[in-house]
Structures are given as structure tokens and as C-alpha cells.
Amino acid sequence: MRIATWNVNSVRQRIDHLVTWLGDCAPDIVCLQEIKCVDEAFPREAIEALGYNVVTHGQKTFNGVALLSKLPLDETTPRLAGDDEDVHARFLEGVVTHKHGVLRVACLYLPNGNPPETEKYPYKLKWMSRLLEYSRERLKTEEPLVLAGDFNVIPKAEDVHNPAAWVNDALFRPTTRESFQSLLGLGLTDALRAVTDAPGQYTFWDYQAGAWQKNHGLRIDHLLLSPQASDRLIDVGIDSYVRAWEKPSDHVPVWIDLDLEAA
């Protein structure tokens, strides 16, 4: 089973890109972030025509997440528990059934947190604390779980072109990275780092200063796997070629292949 994540940065602007990439990559489940539209405005017809079930948790102009699945979604749950006052559309969990059991996938768009001297950074850290609690509870079920999305976290120095330029950024602050490591400390596996230690594995290039052309990138889009999912990990890919398309998202898709037949 191929599971992918992509911060599409406005699905209506990028629908042609999305449809083309779905044909190229043929993922079974896709987690989209920053769809930037309400549920009713999501261009579901073009995606459903490719055989996907579509569930969205949208928000006007900002944020918004979606799950696309070739398998029926048995249940879906929007919003991350832990703060009833948080109205941002940043989280959508789905469950699918395969031959050997269930697979739970959580699509997330973690807050950016910049500028860090504003209220945005405490909000980011609180959101990460809520995600930690969610993960702790889900791991108790001992079922295959994938946390996929734009984490807005640069885990380590090798995950950014110029670490020194990012030391005060909310994405790379020590507290941010420590919170991410706490997730791994629960027993989750960073899928990409399970298959390669190579630097330069970027998923985001800013629109400014020729970042794409110079390959001045970051790795902030991640797939974290429970032990029951990481045991079945076959491969990981970053489809960086889509960043070269006309009017692209500043993020590119990342995907994993799981062998669920061996379950």
C-alpha cells in the first residue's frame, strides 16, 4: 500500500498538478494539507473520477486538510483533541480496512509558529503537546498507524540547506526539535530516516531567492510510523520533480510503501 502526503498549497489552484501526480504516483491513500477552501468548494469530482474516496476538513482561505483513499474510509475524525477552542482545520484521522486488519492514518498540518516571539509559537508547542498525547493513546492499541503531513519541523541540521540561517526560526528552534523527538521517543519511526541517512532530502523550497534553483531546501513533511507500520516499511520516496512544474506548490509529495500482505 502506498501512502503519501502533500502540502498542496491551495487545491483549487493546483488541481491539475494533483490529478497529474495522482496518475504518476498511484498512491492508495493521500494526505493533503493547506487545501485552503471550505468542504463544499473542494474539487472532489476530478479526484473521485480517479477512484478515490474523498473526505475533507476545510476552512475558508487558510489551512484545511483532506484524505483521499482508494479503500473505503470506515471512519473519519476531524480536529485534534485537547483544545475545544482551536477552530483551525489542521487534523483529520481516517481508518481503512485491508485484508489483514485495519490501518489508521492521521493527516496533519502542524502550526508554523512564526514569528516565534508572538503567540503563534506557544500555539505551535501546545499543538505538538496535543499530538504527543494523541500518539501516546493511539500507540496503546498496537495497530498500524501513520502520522503524515506538514509538521513544520526541521528535525536535524542535515534536514536543511543552511542550518545557521534557521537557528531562531520556529521550525528549527531547540524546543521544536525536542518536541518532535518526543514523538519518536514514544516509539514512532521517521520513515525517511529509516531508509537513508543522506543529507539533502528536502520536501520544501521557498518561492523566494531562487531557493528551488539553488536547492536551498528543508525537510518538514514527514511520515511517522507506529512499530506495527514500520515493520512493514518497504520504501520511501520524495517526488521533488513536481516542484519544477509551472506555478507549483512550495512543498512536494512524500510517500511510503507498506507491505500489508505480510501482516
JSON list of C-alpha atoms in Angstrom, two decimals, residues 24-262:
[
{"chain": "A", "resi": 24, "resn": "ASP", "atom": "CA", "xyz": [2.10, 9.27, -11.87]},
{"chain": "A", "resi": 25, "resn": "CYS", "atom": "CA", "xyz": [2.43, 8.07, -8.27]},
{"chain": "A", "resi": 26, "resn": "ALA", "atom": "CA", "xyz": [-0.75, 5.96, -7.93]},
{"chain": "A", "resi": 27, "resn": "PRO", "atom": "CA", "xyz": [-0.96, 6.23, -4.14]},
{"chain": "A", "resi": 28, "resn": "ASP", "atom": "CA", "xyz": [-3.63, 4.28, -2.28]},
{"chain": "A", "resi": 29, "resn": "ILE", "atom": "CA", "xyz": [-4.07, 6.92, 0.42]},
{"chain": "A", "resi": 30, "resn": "VAL", "atom": "CA", "xyz": [-3.16, 10.60, 0.22]},
{"chain": "A", "resi": 31, "resn": "CYS", "atom": "CA", "xyz": [-3.00, 13.18, 3.00]},
{"chain": "A", "resi": 32, "resn": "LEU", "atom": "CA", "xyz": [-3.34, 16.74, 1.70]},
{"chain": "A", "resi": 33, "resn": "GLN", "atom": "CA", "xyz": [-2.62, 19.91, 3.67]},
{"chain": "A", "resi": 34, "resn": "GLU", "atom": "CA", "xyz": [-3.36, 23.58, 3.08]},
{"chain": "A", "resi": 35, "resn": "ILE", "atom": "CA", "xyz": [-6.29, 22.87, 0.78]},
{"chain": "A", "resi": 36, "resn": "LYS", "atom": "CA", "xyz": [-7.37, 26.46, 1.57]},
{"chain": "A", "resi": 37, "resn": "CYS", "atom": "CA", "xyz": [-11.07, 26.00, 0.88]},
{"chain": "A", "resi": 38, "resn": "VAL", "atom": "CA", "xyz": [-14.29, 25.06, 2.62]},
{"chain": "A", "resi": 39, "resn": "ASP", "atom": "CA", "xyz": [-15.53, 21.50, 2.19]},
{"chain": "A", "resi": 40, "resn": "GLU", "atom": "CA", "xyz": [-18.16, 22.47, -0.38]},
{"chain": "A", "resi": 41, "resn": "ALA", "atom": "CA", "xyz": [-15.55, 24.10, -2.64]},
{"chain": "A", "resi": 42, "resn": "PHE", "atom": "CA", "xyz": [-13.16, 21.15, -2.75]},
{"chain": "A", "resi": 43, "resn": "PRO", "atom": "CA", "xyz": [-12.78, 19.91, -6.37]},
{"chain": "A", "resi": 44, "resn": "ARG", "atom": "CA", "xyz": [-13.73, 16.35, -5.49]},
{"chain": "A", "resi": 45, "resn": "GLU", "atom": "CA", "xyz": [-15.18, 15.32, -8.84]},
{"chain": "A", "resi": 46, "resn": "ALA", "atom": "CA", "xyz": [-11.81, 15.23, -10.63]},
{"chain": "A", "resi": 47, "resn": "ILE", "atom": "CA", "xyz": [-10.35, 13.14, -7.80]},
{"chain": "A", "resi": 48, "resn": "GLU", "atom": "CA", "xyz": [-13.32, 10.81, -7.40]},
{"chain": "A", "resi": 49, "resn": "ALA", "atom": "CA", "xyz": [-13.11, 10.15, -11.14]},
{"chain": "A", "resi": 50, "resn": "LEU", "atom": "CA", "xyz": [-9.72, 8.53, -10.45]},
{"chain": "A", "resi": 51, "resn": "GLY", "atom": "CA", "xyz": [-11.29, 6.11, -7.98]},
{"chain": "A", "resi": 52, "resn": "TYR", "atom": "CA", "xyz": [-10.68, 7.92, -4.70]},
{"chain": "A", "resi": 53, "resn": "ASN", "atom": "CA", "xyz": [-12.98, 8.37, -1.75]},
{"chain": "A", "resi": 54, "resn": "VAL", "atom": "CA", "xyz": [-12.64, 11.95, -0.54]},
{"chain": "A", "resi": 55, "resn": "VAL", "atom": "CA", "xyz": [-13.07, 13.36, 2.97]},
{"chain": "A", "resi": 56, "resn": "THR", "atom": "CA", "xyz": [-12.22, 16.97, 3.76]},
{"chain": "A", "resi": 57, "resn": "HIS", "atom": "CA", "xyz": [-11.89, 19.16, 6.82]},
{"chain": "A", "resi": 58, "resn": "GLY", "atom": "CA", "xyz": [-11.74, 22.58, 5.24]},
{"chain": "A", "resi": 59, "resn": "GLN", "atom": "CA", "xyz": [-11.54, 26.20, 6.23]},
{"chain": "A", "resi": 60, "resn": "LYS", "atom": "CA", "xyz": [-12.04, 29.33, 4.17]},
{"chain": "A", "resi": 61, "resn": "THR", "atom": "CA", "xyz": [-8.77, 30.74, 2.73]},
{"chain": "A", "resi": 62, "resn": "PHE", "atom": "CA", "xyz": [-6.47, 29.09, 5.29]},
{"chain": "A", "resi": 63, "resn": "ASN", "atom": "CA", "xyz": [-5.34, 25.67, 6.48]},
{"chain": "A", "resi": 64, "resn": "GLY", "atom": "CA", "xyz": [-7.58, 22.71, 5.61]},
{"chain": "A", "resi": 65, "resn": "VAL", "atom": "CA", "xyz": [-6.76, 19.03, 5.28]},
{"chain": "A", "resi": 66, "resn": "ALA", "atom": "CA", "xyz": [-8.12, 16.16, 3.21]},
{"chain": "A", "resi": 67, "resn": "LEU", "atom": "CA", "xyz": [-7.90, 12.38, 2.93]},
{"chain": "A", "resi": 68, "resn": "LEU", "atom": "CA", "xyz": [-8.09, 10.62, -0.43]},
{"chain": "A", "resi": 69, "resn": "SER", "atom": "CA", "xyz": [-8.37, 6.85, -0.32]},
{"chain": "A", "resi": 70, "resn": "LYS", "atom": "CA", "xyz": [-8.92, 4.12, -2.87]},
{"chain": "A", "resi": 71, "resn": "LEU", "atom": "CA", "xyz": [-10.19, 1.99, 0.02]},
{"chain": "A", "resi": 72, "resn": "PRO", "atom": "CA", "xyz": [-13.43, 2.95, 1.74]},
{"chain": "A", "resi": 73, "resn": "LEU", "atom": "CA", "xyz": [-12.85, 5.09, 4.82]},
{"chain": "A", "resi": 74, "resn": "ASP", "atom": "CA", "xyz": [-14.54, 3.19, 7.66]},
{"chain": "A", "resi": 75, "resn": "GLU", "atom": "CA", "xyz": [-14.45, 6.21, 9.94]},
{"chain": "A", "resi": 76, "resn": "THR", "atom": "CA", "xyz": [-13.01, 9.71, 9.92]},
{"chain": "A", "resi": 77, "resn": "THR", "atom": "CA", "xyz": [-12.44, 12.15, 12.77]},
{"chain": "A", "resi": 78, "resn": "PRO", "atom": "CA", "xyz": [-11.63, 15.84, 12.26]},
{"chain": "A", "resi": 79, "resn": "ARG", "atom": "CA", "xyz": [-9.81, 18.01, 14.81]},
{"chain": "A", "resi": 80, "resn": "LEU", "atom": "CA", "xyz": [-7.07, 17.07, 17.23]},
{"chain": "A", "resi": 81, "resn": "ALA", "atom": "CA", "xyz": [-8.31, 16.53, 20.76]},
{"chain": "A", "resi": 82, "resn": "GLY", "atom": "CA", "xyz": [-7.12, 18.68, 23.63]},
{"chain": "A", "resi": 83, "resn": "ASP", "atom": "CA", "xyz": [-8.34, 22.21, 22.86]},
{"chain": "A", "resi": 84, "resn": "ASP", "atom": "CA", "xyz": [-12.02, 22.83, 22.17]},
{"chain": "A", "resi": 85, "resn": "GLU", "atom": "CA", "xyz": [-11.28, 26.48, 21.36]},
{"chain": "A", "resi": 86, "resn": "ASP", "atom": "CA", "xyz": [-8.92, 25.64, 18.50]},
{"chain": "A", "resi": 87, "resn": "VAL", "atom": "CA", "xyz": [-11.00, 26.12, 15.35]},
{"chain": "A", "resi": 88, "resn": "HIS", "atom": "CA", "xyz": [-8.18, 25.72, 12.84]},
{"chain": "A", "resi": 89, "resn": "ALA", "atom": "CA", "xyz": [-8.72, 22.89, 10.33]},
{"chain": "A", "resi": 90, "resn": "ARG", "atom": "CA", "xyz": [-5.41, 21.09, 10.80]},
{"chain": "A", "resi": 91, "resn": "PHE", "atom": "CA", "xyz": [-6.14, 17.43, 11.55]},
{"chain": "A", "resi": 92, "resn": "LEU", "atom": "CA", "xyz": [-8.13, 14.59, 10.00]},
{"chain": "A", "resi": 93, "resn": "GLU", "atom": "CA", "xyz": [-7.90, 10.94, 11.02]},
{"chain": "A", "resi": 94, "resn": "GLY", "atom": "CA", "xyz": [-9.13, 8.07, 8.88]},
{"chain": "A", "resi": 95, "resn": "VAL", "atom": "CA", "xyz": [-9.36, 4.29, 9.23]},
{"chain": "A", "resi": 96, "resn": "VAL", "atom": "CA", "xyz": [-9.36, 1.77, 6.39]},
{"chain": "A", "resi": 97, "resn": "THR", "atom": "CA", "xyz": [-9.72, -1.99, 6.44]},
{"chain": "A", "resi": 98, "resn": "HIS", "atom": "CA", "xyz": [-7.40, -4.21, 4.40]},
{"chain": "A", "resi": 99, "resn": "LYS", "atom": "CA", "xyz": [-7.11, -7.99, 4.11]},
{"chain": "A", "resi": 100, "resn": "HIS", "atom": "CA", "xyz": [-5.23, -8.41, 7.36]},
{"chain": "A", "resi": 101, "resn": "GLY", "atom": "CA", "xyz": [-6.79, -5.76, 9.56]},
{"chain": "A", "resi": 102, "resn": "VAL", "atom": "CA", "xyz": [-7.08, -2.01, 9.89]},
{"chain": "A", "resi": 103, "resn": "LEU", "atom": "CA", "xyz": [-4.77, 0.88, 9.12]},
{"chain": "A", "resi": 104, "resn": "ARG", "atom": "CA", "xyz": [-5.15, 4.26, 10.81]},
{"chain": "A", "resi": 105, "resn": "VAL", "atom": "CA", "xyz": [-3.84, 7.36, 9.05]},
{"chain": "A", "resi": 106, "resn": "ALA", "atom": "CA", "xyz": [-3.72, 10.83, 10.59]},
{"chain": "A", "resi": 107, "resn": "CYS", "atom": "CA", "xyz": [-3.31, 13.76, 8.22]},
{"chain": "A", "resi": 108, "resn": "LEU", "atom": "CA", "xyz": [-1.93, 16.82, 9.97]},
{"chain": "A", "resi": 109, "resn": "TYR", "atom": "CA", "xyz": [-0.87, 20.38, 9.27]},
{"chain": "A", "resi": 110, "resn": "LEU", "atom": "CA", "xyz": [1.13, 21.46, 12.28]},
{"chain": "A", "resi": 111, "resn": "PRO", "atom": "CA", "xyz": [1.26, 25.22, 13.00]},
{"chain": "A", "resi": 112, "resn": "ASN", "atom": "CA", "xyz": [4.21, 27.15, 11.61]},
{"chain": "A", "resi": 113, "resn": "GLY", "atom": "CA", "xyz": [4.85, 29.12, 14.79]},
{"chain": "A", "resi": 114, "resn": "ASN", "atom": "CA", "xyz": [6.49, 32.19, 13.27]},
{"chain": "A", "resi": 115, "resn": "PRO", "atom": "CA", "xyz": [7.25, 34.83, 14.37]},
{"chain": "A", "resi": 116, "resn": "PRO", "atom": "CA", "xyz": [8.37, 32.93, 17.48]},
{"chain": "A", "resi": 117, "resn": "GLU", "atom": "CA", "xyz": [8.14, 35.99, 19.76]},
{"chain": "A", "resi": 118, "resn": "THR", "atom": "CA", "xyz": [4.38, 36.15, 19.15]},
{"chain": "A", "resi": 119, "resn": "GLU", "atom": "CA", "xyz": [1.52, 33.99, 20.45]},
{"chain": "A", "resi": 120, "resn": "LYS", "atom": "CA", "xyz": [1.97, 31.78, 17.39]},
{"chain": "A", "resi": 121, "resn": "TYR", "atom": "CA", "xyz": [4.90, 29.89, 18.89]},
{"chain": "A", "resi": 122, "resn": "PRO", "atom": "CA", "xyz": [3.19, 28.85, 22.14]},
{"chain": "A", "resi": 123, "resn": "TYR", "atom": "CA", "xyz": [0.25, 27.73, 19.98]},
{"chain": "A", "resi": 124, "resn": "LYS", "atom": "CA", "xyz": [2.61, 25.55, 17.94]},
{"chain": "A", "resi": 125, "resn": "LEU", "atom": "CA", "xyz": [4.13, 23.97, 21.04]},
{"chain": "A", "resi": 126, "resn": "LYS", "atom": "CA", "xyz": [0.71, 23.34, 22.59]},
{"chain": "A", "resi": 127, "resn": "TRP", "atom": "CA", "xyz": [-0.42, 21.71, 19.34]},
{"chain": "A", "resi": 128, "resn": "MET", "atom": "CA", "xyz": [2.65, 19.47, 19.41]},
{"chain": "A", "resi": 129, "resn": "SER", "atom": "CA", "xyz": [1.86, 18.55, 23.02]},
{"chain": "A", "resi": 130, "resn": "ARG", "atom": "CA", "xyz": [-1.67, 17.59, 21.96]},
{"chain": "A", "resi": 131, "resn": "LEU", "atom": "CA", "xyz": [-0.24, 15.49, 19.11]},
{"chain": "A", "resi": 132, "resn": "LEU", "atom": "CA", "xyz": [2.08, 13.76, 21.57]},
{"chain": "A", "resi": 133, "resn": "GLU", "atom": "CA", "xyz": [-0.87, 12.83, 23.78]},
{"chain": "A", "resi": 134, "resn": "TYR", "atom": "CA", "xyz": [-2.90, 11.64, 20.77]},
{"chain": "A", "resi": 135, "resn": "SER", "atom": "CA", "xyz": [0.02, 9.48, 19.64]},
{"chain": "A", "resi": 136, "resn": "ARG", "atom": "CA", "xyz": [0.59, 8.06, 23.11]},
{"chain": "A", "resi": 137, "resn": "GLU", "atom": "CA", "xyz": [-3.03, 6.92, 23.30]},
{"chain": "A", "resi": 138, "resn": "ARG", "atom": "CA", "xyz": [-3.14, 5.55, 19.75]},
{"chain": "A", "resi": 139, "resn": "LEU", "atom": "CA", "xyz": [0.06, 3.54, 20.22]},
{"chain": "A", "resi": 140, "resn": "LYS", "atom": "CA", "xyz": [-1.59, 1.67, 23.08]},
{"chain": "A", "resi": 141, "resn": "THR", "atom": "CA", "xyz": [-3.87, -0.03, 20.52]},
{"chain": "A", "resi": 142, "resn": "GLU", "atom": "CA", "xyz": [-0.85, -1.65, 18.83]},
{"chain": "A", "resi": 143, "resn": "GLU", "atom": "CA", "xyz": [-2.30, -1.19, 15.36]},
{"chain": "A", "resi": 144, "resn": "PRO", "atom": "CA", "xyz": [-0.60, 0.14, 12.22]},
{"chain": "A", "resi": 145, "resn": "LEU", "atom": "CA", "xyz": [-0.65, 3.94, 12.45]},
{"chain": "A", "resi": 146, "resn": "VAL", "atom": "CA", "xyz": [0.76, 6.57, 10.10]},
{"chain": "A", "resi": 147, "resn": "LEU", "atom": "CA", "xyz": [1.08, 10.23, 11.06]},
{"chain": "A", "resi": 148, "resn": "ALA", "atom": "CA", "xyz": [1.54, 12.07, 7.77]},
{"chain": "A", "resi": 149, "resn": "GLY", "atom": "CA", "xyz": [1.73, 15.71, 6.92]},
{"chain": "A", "resi": 150, "resn": "ASP", "atom": "CA", "xyz": [3.44, 19.06, 7.04]},
{"chain": "A", "resi": 151, "resn": "PHE", "atom": "CA", "xyz": [4.93, 19.10, 10.52]},
{"chain": "A", "resi": 152, "resn": "ASN", "atom": "CA", "xyz": [6.66, 22.46, 10.08]},
{"chain": "A", "resi": 153, "resn": "VAL", "atom": "CA", "xyz": [9.61, 20.91, 11.91]},
{"chain": "A", "resi": 154, "resn": "ILE", "atom": "CA", "xyz": [13.19, 20.63, 10.67]},
{"chain": "A", "resi": 155, "resn": "PRO", "atom": "CA", "xyz": [14.30, 17.65, 12.79]},
{"chain": "A", "resi": 156, "resn": "LYS", "atom": "CA", "xyz": [18.08, 17.93, 12.42]},
{"chain": "A", "resi": 157, "resn": "ALA", "atom": "CA", "xyz": [20.81, 20.01, 10.81]},
{"chain": "A", "resi": 158, "resn": "GLU", "atom": "CA", "xyz": [21.07, 17.62, 7.87]},
{"chain": "A", "resi": 159, "resn": "ASP", "atom": "CA", "xyz": [17.43, 18.38, 7.06]},
{"chain": "A", "resi": 160, "resn": "VAL", "atom": "CA", "xyz": [18.09, 21.98, 6.00]},
{"chain": "A", "resi": 161, "resn": "HIS", "atom": "CA", "xyz": [20.47, 23.54, 3.47]},
{"chain": "A", "resi": 162, "resn": "ASN", "atom": "CA", "xyz": [21.90, 26.20, 5.80]},
{"chain": "A", "resi": 163, "resn": "PRO", "atom": "CA", "xyz": [21.22, 25.35, 9.47]},
{"chain": "A", "resi": 164, "resn": "ALA", "atom": "CA", "xyz": [22.82, 28.55, 10.77]},
{"chain": "A", "resi": 165, "resn": "ALA", "atom": "CA", "xyz": [20.23, 30.66, 8.96]},
{"chain": "A", "resi": 166, "resn": "TRP", "atom": "CA", "xyz": [17.39, 28.89, 10.77]},
{"chain": "A", "resi": 167, "resn": "VAL", "atom": "CA", "xyz": [18.53, 28.81, 14.40]},
{"chain": "A", "resi": 168, "resn": "ASN", "atom": "CA", "xyz": [15.93, 31.35, 15.55]},
{"chain": "A", "resi": 169, "resn": "ASP", "atom": "CA", "xyz": [13.13, 30.13, 13.31]},
{"chain": "A", "resi": 170, "resn": "ALA", "atom": "CA", "xyz": [10.15, 28.36, 14.91]},
{"chain": "A", "resi": 171, "resn": "LEU", "atom": "CA", "xyz": [10.72, 25.36, 12.61]},
{"chain": "A", "resi": 172, "resn": "PHE", "atom": "CA", "xyz": [14.24, 24.74, 13.94]},
{"chain": "A", "resi": 173, "resn": "ARG", "atom": "CA", "xyz": [14.25, 26.05, 17.50]},
{"chain": "A", "resi": 174, "resn": "PRO", "atom": "CA", "xyz": [15.58, 23.54, 20.06]},
{"chain": "A", "resi": 175, "resn": "THR", "atom": "CA", "xyz": [12.19, 23.30, 21.80]},
{"chain": "A", "resi": 176, "resn": "THR", "atom": "CA", "xyz": [10.52, 22.49, 18.47]},
{"chain": "A", "resi": 177, "resn": "ARG", "atom": "CA", "xyz": [13.02, 19.76, 17.68]},
{"chain": "A", "resi": 178, "resn": "GLU", "atom": "CA", "xyz": [12.80, 18.36, 21.19]},
{"chain": "A", "resi": 179, "resn": "SER", "atom": "CA", "xyz": [9.02, 18.10, 20.84]},
{"chain": "A", "resi": 180, "resn": "PHE", "atom": "CA", "xyz": [9.47, 16.20, 17.57]},
{"chain": "A", "resi": 181, "resn": "GLN", "atom": "CA", "xyz": [12.00, 13.88, 19.21]},
{"chain": "A", "resi": 182, "resn": "SER", "atom": "CA", "xyz": [9.45, 13.23, 21.96]},
{"chain": "A", "resi": 183, "resn": "LEU", "atom": "CA", "xyz": [7.16, 11.77, 19.31]},
{"chain": "A", "resi": 184, "resn": "LEU", "atom": "CA", "xyz": [9.93, 9.45, 18.17]},
{"chain": "A", "resi": 185, "resn": "GLY", "atom": "CA", "xyz": [10.61, 8.63, 21.80]},
{"chain": "A", "resi": 186, "resn": "LEU", "atom": "CA", "xyz": [7.13, 7.14, 22.08]},
{"chain": "A", "resi": 187, "resn": "GLY", "atom": "CA", "xyz": [8.16, 4.53, 19.51]},
{"chain": "A", "resi": 188, "resn": "LEU", "atom": "CA", "xyz": [7.24, 6.25, 16.26]},
{"chain": "A", "resi": 189, "resn": "THR", "atom": "CA", "xyz": [9.67, 5.91, 13.33]},
{"chain": "A", "resi": 190, "resn": "ASP", "atom": "CA", "xyz": [10.62, 8.71, 10.93]},
{"chain": "A", "resi": 191, "resn": "ALA", "atom": "CA", "xyz": [10.05, 6.74, 7.72]},
{"chain": "A", "resi": 192, "resn": "LEU", "atom": "CA", "xyz": [12.58, 8.55, 5.55]},
{"chain": "A", "resi": 193, "resn": "ARG", "atom": "CA", "xyz": [15.36, 8.25, 8.11]},
{"chain": "A", "resi": 194, "resn": "ALA", "atom": "CA", "xyz": [14.61, 4.55, 8.44]},
{"chain": "A", "resi": 195, "resn": "VAL", "atom": "CA", "xyz": [15.83, 4.07, 4.87]},
{"chain": "A", "resi": 196, "resn": "THR", "atom": "CA", "xyz": [18.52, 6.76, 4.38]},
{"chain": "A", "resi": 197, "resn": "ASP", "atom": "CA", "xyz": [20.85, 8.98, 6.41]},
{"chain": "A", "resi": 198, "resn": "ALA", "atom": "CA", "xyz": [21.71, 11.09, 3.37]},
{"chain": "A", "resi": 199, "resn": "PRO", "atom": "CA", "xyz": [21.54, 14.88, 3.68]},
{"chain": "A", "resi": 200, "resn": "GLY", "atom": "CA", "xyz": [19.69, 16.98, 1.12]},
{"chain": "A", "resi": 201, "resn": "GLN", "atom": "CA", "xyz": [16.41, 15.05, 1.38]},
{"chain": "A", "resi": 202, "resn": "TYR", "atom": "CA", "xyz": [14.24, 18.15, 1.06]},
{"chain": "A", "resi": 203, "resn": "THR", "atom": "CA", "xyz": [10.46, 18.47, 0.77]},
{"chain": "A", "resi": 204, "resn": "PHE", "atom": "CA", "xyz": [10.09, 22.27, 0.68]},
{"chain": "A", "resi": 205, "resn": "TRP", "atom": "CA", "xyz": [11.74, 25.08, -1.24]},
{"chain": "A", "resi": 206, "resn": "ASP", "atom": "CA", "xyz": [10.69, 28.69, -0.63]},
{"chain": "A", "resi": 207, "resn": "TYR", "atom": "CA", "xyz": [9.41, 30.76, -3.53]},
{"chain": "A", "resi": 208, "resn": "GLN", "atom": "CA", "xyz": [11.95, 33.48, -2.70]},
{"chain": "A", "resi": 209, "resn": "ALA", "atom": "CA", "xyz": [15.61, 33.97, -3.60]},
{"chain": "A", "resi": 210, "resn": "GLY", "atom": "CA", "xyz": [15.79, 31.14, -6.13]},
{"chain": "A", "resi": 211, "resn": "ALA", "atom": "CA", "xyz": [15.63, 28.51, -3.39]},
{"chain": "A", "resi": 212, "resn": "TRP", "atom": "CA", "xyz": [14.49, 25.75, -5.77]},
{"chain": "A", "resi": 213, "resn": "GLN", "atom": "CA", "xyz": [17.06, 26.56, -8.44]},
{"chain": "A", "resi": 214, "resn": "LYS", "atom": "CA", "xyz": [19.85, 26.60, -5.81]},
{"chain": "A", "resi": 215, "resn": "ASN", "atom": "CA", "xyz": [18.44, 23.56, -3.98]},
{"chain": "A", "resi": 216, "resn": "HIS", "atom": "CA", "xyz": [18.22, 25.55, -0.74]},
{"chain": "A", "resi": 217, "resn": "GLY", "atom": "CA", "xyz": [15.56, 23.33, 0.78]},
{"chain": "A", "resi": 218, "resn": "LEU", "atom": "CA", "xyz": [14.14, 21.97, 4.01]},
{"chain": "A", "resi": 219, "resn": "ARG", "atom": "CA", "xyz": [12.67, 18.64, 5.12]},
{"chain": "A", "resi": 220, "resn": "ILE", "atom": "CA", "xyz": [9.49, 19.48, 7.01]},
{"chain": "A", "resi": 221, "resn": "ASP", "atom": "CA", "xyz": [6.97, 16.98, 5.55]},
{"chain": "A", "resi": 222, "resn": "HIS", "atom": "CA", "xyz": [7.14, 13.69, 7.40]},
{"chain": "A", "resi": 223, "resn": "LEU", "atom": "CA", "xyz": [5.54, 10.28, 7.78]},
{"chain": "A", "resi": 224, "resn": "LEU", "atom": "CA", "xyz": [5.86, 8.81, 11.26]},
{"chain": "A", "resi": 225, "resn": "LEU", "atom": "CA", "xyz": [5.04, 5.14, 11.73]},
{"chain": "A", "resi": 226, "resn": "SER", "atom": "CA", "xyz": [3.95, 3.04, 14.68]},
{"chain": "A", "resi": 227, "resn": "PRO", "atom": "CA", "xyz": [6.00, -0.14, 15.23]},
{"chain": "A", "resi": 228, "resn": "GLN", "atom": "CA", "xyz": [3.27, -2.19, 13.53]},
{"chain": "A", "resi": 229, "resn": "ALA", "atom": "CA", "xyz": [3.57, 0.03, 10.43]},
{"chain": "A", "resi": 230, "resn": "SER", "atom": "CA", "xyz": [7.35, 0.48, 10.44]},
{"chain": "A", "resi": 231, "resn": "ASP", "atom": "CA", "xyz": [7.80, -3.30, 10.49]},
{"chain": "A", "resi": 232, "resn": "ARG", "atom": "CA", "xyz": [6.13, -3.35, 7.07]},
{"chain": "A", "resi": 233, "resn": "LEU", "atom": "CA", "xyz": [8.01, -0.40, 5.53]},
{"chain": "A", "resi": 234, "resn": "ILE", "atom": "CA", "xyz": [9.43, -1.20, 2.08]},
{"chain": "A", "resi": 235, "resn": "ASP", "atom": "CA", "xyz": [10.36, 2.11, 0.53]},
{"chain": "A", "resi": 236, "resn": "VAL", "atom": "CA", "xyz": [10.16, 5.90, 0.85]},
{"chain": "A", "resi": 237, "resn": "GLY", "atom": "CA", "xyz": [10.16, 8.46, -1.96]},
{"chain": "A", "resi": 238, "resn": "ILE", "atom": "CA", "xyz": [10.20, 12.24, -2.39]},
{"chain": "A", "resi": 239, "resn": "ASP", "atom": "CA", "xyz": [8.66, 13.39, -5.68]},
{"chain": "A", "resi": 240, "resn": "SER", "atom": "CA", "xyz": [10.76, 16.53, -5.94]},
{"chain": "A", "resi": 241, "resn": "TYR", "atom": "CA", "xyz": [10.21, 16.78, -9.71]},
{"chain": "A", "resi": 242, "resn": "VAL", "atom": "CA", "xyz": [6.80, 18.37, -9.19]},
{"chain": "A", "resi": 243, "resn": "ARG", "atom": "CA", "xyz": [8.48, 21.46, -7.72]},
{"chain": "A", "resi": 244, "resn": "ALA", "atom": "CA", "xyz": [9.72, 22.26, -11.25]},
{"chain": "A", "resi": 245, "resn": "TRP", "atom": "CA", "xyz": [6.20, 22.41, -12.68]},
{"chain": "A", "resi": 246, "resn": "GLU", "atom": "CA", "xyz": [4.65, 25.73, -13.62]},
{"chain": "A", "resi": 247, "resn": "LYS", "atom": "CA", "xyz": [3.12, 27.56, -10.61]},
{"chain": "A", "resi": 248, "resn": "PRO", "atom": "CA", "xyz": [3.90, 24.71, -8.19]},
{"chain": "A", "resi": 249, "resn": "SER", "atom": "CA", "xyz": [3.30, 24.29, -4.50]},
{"chain": "A", "resi": 250, "resn": "ASP", "atom": "CA", "xyz": [6.36, 25.12, -2.43]},
{"chain": "A", "resi": 251, "resn": "HIS", "atom": "CA", "xyz": [6.10, 21.60, -0.98]},
{"chain": "A", "resi": 252, "resn": "VAL", "atom": "CA", "xyz": [6.45, 18.28, -2.82]},
{"chain": "A", "resi": 253, "resn": "PRO", "atom": "CA", "xyz": [4.81, 14.90, -2.16]},
{"chain": "A", "resi": 254, "resn": "VAL", "atom": "CA", "xyz": [6.43, 12.29, 0.06]},
{"chain": "A", "resi": 255, "resn": "TRP", "atom": "CA", "xyz": [5.29, 8.68, 0.03]},
{"chain": "A", "resi": 256, "resn": "ILE", "atom": "CA", "xyz": [5.88, 5.32, 1.67]},
{"chain": "A", "resi": 257, "resn": "ASP", "atom": "CA", "xyz": [5.19, 1.77, 0.57]},
{"chain": "A", "resi": 258, "resn": "LEU", "atom": "CA", "xyz": [3.98, -0.67, 3.22]},
{"chain": "A", "resi": 259, "resn": "ASP", "atom": "CA", "xyz": [3.75, -4.44, 2.74]},
{"chain": "A", "resi": 260, "resn": "LEU", "atom": "CA", "xyz": [0.50, -5.17, 4.50]},
{"chain": "A", "resi": 261, "resn": "GLU", "atom": "CA", "xyz": [0.23, -8.61, 2.87]},
{"chain": "A", "resi": 262, "resn": "ALA", "atom": "CA", "xyz": [2.87, -9.84, 5.32]}
]
